[in-house]
mmCIF file of C-alpha atoms in Angstrom:
data_model
loop_
_atom_site.group_PDB
_atom_site.id
_atom_site.type_symbol
_atom_site.label_atom_id
_atom_site.label_comp_id
_atom_site.label_asym_id
_atom_site.label_seq_id
_atom_site.Cartn_x
_atom_site.Cartn_y
_atom_site.Cartn_z
ATOM 1 C CA MET U 145 0.036 0.022 -0.082
ATOM 2 C CA LYS U 146 1.331 3.292 -1.058
ATOM 3 C CA LYS U 147 1.647 6.234 1.328
ATOM 4 C CA GLU U 148 -0.716 8.872 -0.114
ATOM 5 C CA THR U 149 1.429 11.869 1.117
ATOM 6 C CA SER U 150 4.666 10.465 -0.365
ATOM 7 C CA SER U 151 6.234 12.593 -3.163
ATOM 8 C CA ASN U 152 5.917 9.612 -5.520
ATOM 9 C CA SER U 153 2.229 9.354 -4.873
ATOM 10 C CA LEU U 154 1.681 13.093 -5.208
ATOM 11 C CA ASN U 155 3.621 13.101 -8.405
ATOM 12 C CA GLU U 156 1.527 10.257 -9.820
ATOM 13 C CA GLN U 157 -1.754 12.112 -8.830
ATOM 14 C CA PHE U 158 -0.461 15.275 -10.416
ATOM 15 C CA LEU U 159 0.339 13.435 -13.732
ATOM 16 C CA PHE U 160 -3.094 11.700 -13.798
ATOM 17 C CA LEU U 161 -4.865 14.966 -13.261
ATOM 18 C CA ASN U 162 -2.806 16.811 -15.906
ATOM 19 C CA CYS U 163 -2.279 14.246 -18.705
ATOM 20 C CA GLU U 164 -4.930 11.820 -19.924
ATOM 21 C CA LEU U 165 -2.084 9.642 -21.483
ATOM 22 C CA ASN U 166 -0.866 8.657 -18.036
ATOM 23 C CA SER U 167 -4.436 7.514 -17.022
ATOM 24 C CA ALA U 168 -4.779 5.623 -20.330
ATOM 25 C CA LEU U 169 -1.411 3.872 -19.866
ATOM 26 C CA ASN U 170 -2.395 2.991 -16.154
ATOM 27 C CA MET U 171 -5.457 1.198 -17.534
ATOM 28 C CA ILE U 172 -3.515 -0.986 -19.988
ATOM 29 C CA SER U 173 -0.145 -1.349 -18.186
ATOM 30 C CA GLY U 174 0.885 -4.681 -16.934
ATOM 31 C CA ARG U 175 2.695 -7.480 -18.659
ATOM 32 C CA TRP U 176 -0.332 -9.404 -19.768
ATOM 33 C CA LYS U 177 -3.362 -6.974 -20.246
ATOM 34 C CA ALA U 178 -2.703 -6.277 -23.986
ATOM 35 C CA GLN U 179 -2.416 -9.994 -24.656
ATOM 36 C CA ILE U 180 -5.601 -10.671 -22.641
ATOM 37 C CA VAL U 181 -7.530 -8.048 -24.572
ATOM 38 C CA TYR U 182 -6.390 -9.466 -27.904
ATOM 39 C CA SER U 183 -7.118 -13.027 -26.915
ATOM 40 C CA ILE U 184 -10.692 -12.152 -25.905
ATOM 41 C CA TRP U 185 -11.102 -10.050 -28.985
ATOM 42 C CA SER U 186 -9.990 -13.193 -30.927
ATOM 43 C CA GLY U 187 -12.756 -15.297 -29.494
ATOM 44 C CA ASN U 188 -11.197 -16.722 -26.402
ATOM 45 C CA ASP U 189 -14.071 -15.726 -24.166
ATOM 46 C CA ARG U 190 -13.598 -18.161 -21.162
ATOM 47 C CA PHE U 191 -10.876 -18.084 -18.490
ATOM 48 C CA SER U 192 -9.691 -21.533 -19.553
ATOM 49 C CA LEU U 193 -9.398 -20.435 -23.237
ATOM 50 C CA VAL U 194 -7.410 -17.256 -22.338
ATOM 51 C CA LYS U 195 -5.199 -19.380 -20.054
ATOM 52 C CA ARG U 196 -4.589 -22.023 -22.794
ATOM 53 C CA GLU U 197 -3.562 -19.442 -25.329
ATOM 54 C CA LEU U 198 -1.258 -17.545 -22.683
ATOM 55 C CA SER U 199 0.151 -20.698 -21.111
ATOM 56 C CA ALA U 200 2.943 -18.914 -19.368
ATOM 57 C CA ILE U 201 0.558 -16.780 -17.198
ATOM 58 C CA SER U 202 -0.315 -17.999 -13.830
ATOM 59 C CA GLU U 203 -4.045 -18.364 -12.955
ATOM 60 C CA GLN U 204 -3.606 -15.862 -10.121
ATOM 61 C CA VAL U 205 -2.106 -13.198 -12.408
ATOM 62 C CA LEU U 206 -4.727 -13.934 -15.119
ATOM 63 C CA SER U 207 -7.523 -13.448 -12.556
ATOM 64 C CA ARG U 208 -6.111 -10.257 -11.256
ATOM 65 C CA GLN U 209 -5.544 -8.856 -14.713
ATOM 66 C CA LEU U 210 -9.116 -9.740 -15.762
ATOM 67 C CA LYS U 211 -10.452 -7.895 -12.619
ATOM 68 C CA GLU U 212 -8.400 -4.865 -13.362
ATOM 69 C CA LEU U 213 -9.581 -4.784 -16.969
ATOM 70 C CA GLU U 214 -13.117 -5.090 -15.733
ATOM 71 C CA THR U 215 -12.600 -2.316 -13.218
ATOM 72 C CA HIS U 216 -11.518 -0.057 -16.097
ATOM 73 C CA ALA U 217 -14.588 -1.047 -18.182
ATOM 74 C CA ILE U 218 -12.490 -2.570 -20.914
ATOM 75 C CA LEU U 219 -14.336 -6.014 -20.559
ATOM 76 C CA VAL U 220 -17.331 -7.315 -18.801
ATOM 77 C CA LYS U 221 -18.049 -10.733 -17.176
ATOM 78 C CA ILE U 222 -21.214 -12.318 -18.449
ATOM 79 C CA PRO U 223 -22.668 -15.289 -16.534
ATOM 80 C CA ILE U 224 -23.439 -18.258 -18.780
ATOM 81 C CA PRO U 225 -26.895 -19.502 -17.777
ATOM 82 C CA ASP U 226 -27.508 -23.257 -16.894
ATOM 83 C CA THR U 227 -23.821 -24.272 -16.301
ATOM 84 C CA VAL U 228 -22.693 -26.066 -13.154
ATOM 85 C CA PRO U 229 -20.432 -24.745 -11.737
ATOM 86 C CA ALA U 230 -21.622 -21.209 -12.800
ATOM 87 C CA GLY U 231 -19.741 -20.339 -16.021
ATOM 88 C CA ILE U 232 -18.450 -16.950 -16.878
ATOM 89 C CA SER U 233 -17.817 -15.451 -20.360
ATOM 90 C CA TYR U 234 -15.749 -12.431 -21.085
ATOM 91 C CA GLN U 235 -16.598 -9.800 -23.616
ATOM 92 C CA LEU U 236 -14.913 -6.576 -24.603
ATOM 93 C CA THR U 237 -16.854 -3.434 -24.107
ATOM 94 C CA SER U 238 -16.954 -0.760 -26.761
ATOM 95 C CA LYS U 239 -14.091 0.900 -24.875
ATOM 96 C CA GLY U 240 -12.099 -2.432 -25.108
ATOM 97 C CA ILE U 241 -12.912 -2.970 -28.854
ATOM 98 C CA ALA U 242 -11.704 0.639 -29.413
ATOM 99 C CA LEU U 243 -8.481 -0.265 -27.706
ATOM 100 C CA VAL U 244 -7.578 -3.152 -30.161
ATOM 101 C CA PRO U 245 -6.401 -1.033 -33.034
ATOM 102 C CA ILE U 246 -4.451 1.251 -30.663
ATOM 103 C CA LEU U 247 -2.662 -1.843 -29.360
ATOM 104 C CA GLN U 248 -1.997 -2.961 -33.014
ATOM 105 C CA THR U 249 -0.391 0.357 -33.714
ATOM 106 C CA LEU U 250 1.753 0.020 -30.569
ATOM 107 C CA CYS U 251 2.750 -3.439 -31.660
ATOM 108 C CA ASP U 252 3.777 -2.192 -35.170
ATOM 109 C CA TRP U 253 5.778 0.594 -33.432
ATOM 110 C CA GLY U 254 7.461 -2.027 -31.215
ATOM 111 C CA LYS U 255 8.293 -4.184 -34.174
ATOM 112 C CA GLN U 256 10.066 -1.260 -35.814
ATOM 113 C CA TYR U 257 11.834 0.137 -32.759
ATOM 114 C CA ALA U 258 12.314 -2.796 -30.392
ATOM 115 C CA GLU U 259 16.056 -2.926 -31.034
ATOM 116 C CA GLY U 260 16.149 -6.538 -32.114
ATOM 117 C CA LYS U 261 13.836 -7.859 -29.622
ATOM 118 C CA ARG U 262 11.118 -10.165 -31.117
ATOM 119 C CA ILE U 263 7.577 -8.741 -30.397
ATOM 120 C CA HIS U 264 4.634 -11.349 -30.309
ATOM 121 C CA LEU U 265 1.906 -8.971 -29.406
ATOM 122 C CA LEU U 266 -1.143 -8.787 -31.544
ATOM 123 C CA GLU U 267 0.360 -10.197 -34.700
ATOM 124 C CA ASP U 268 -1.770 -10.480 -37.774
ATOM 125 C CA ILE U 269 -5.034 -8.923 -36.613
#
């Protein structure tokens, strides 16, 4: 937990209030969020399907990242009726769908300027 009066916390608050870019980056920052958004956009709408596609992610991290994306209204959880145990489907909101081409552009930028590092994010949308 951050101390709210620390200079780091105050600087973060200042940046969020004065630049929407910082708020936007905060919503999508995290090692897996972009890949999760793309996976759901590609049709992997269940936890197990996203986990299968992103096999290196732990279930705990996937769960936390999904909750954060839901908090930022990038995706929603939809209960699947008549399933035991209760099934959940994930769907991108209009905000999440609007994010996909932005992530693709960032991926293209990364491919060009990643200094020899191979980028696997959002290839061939």
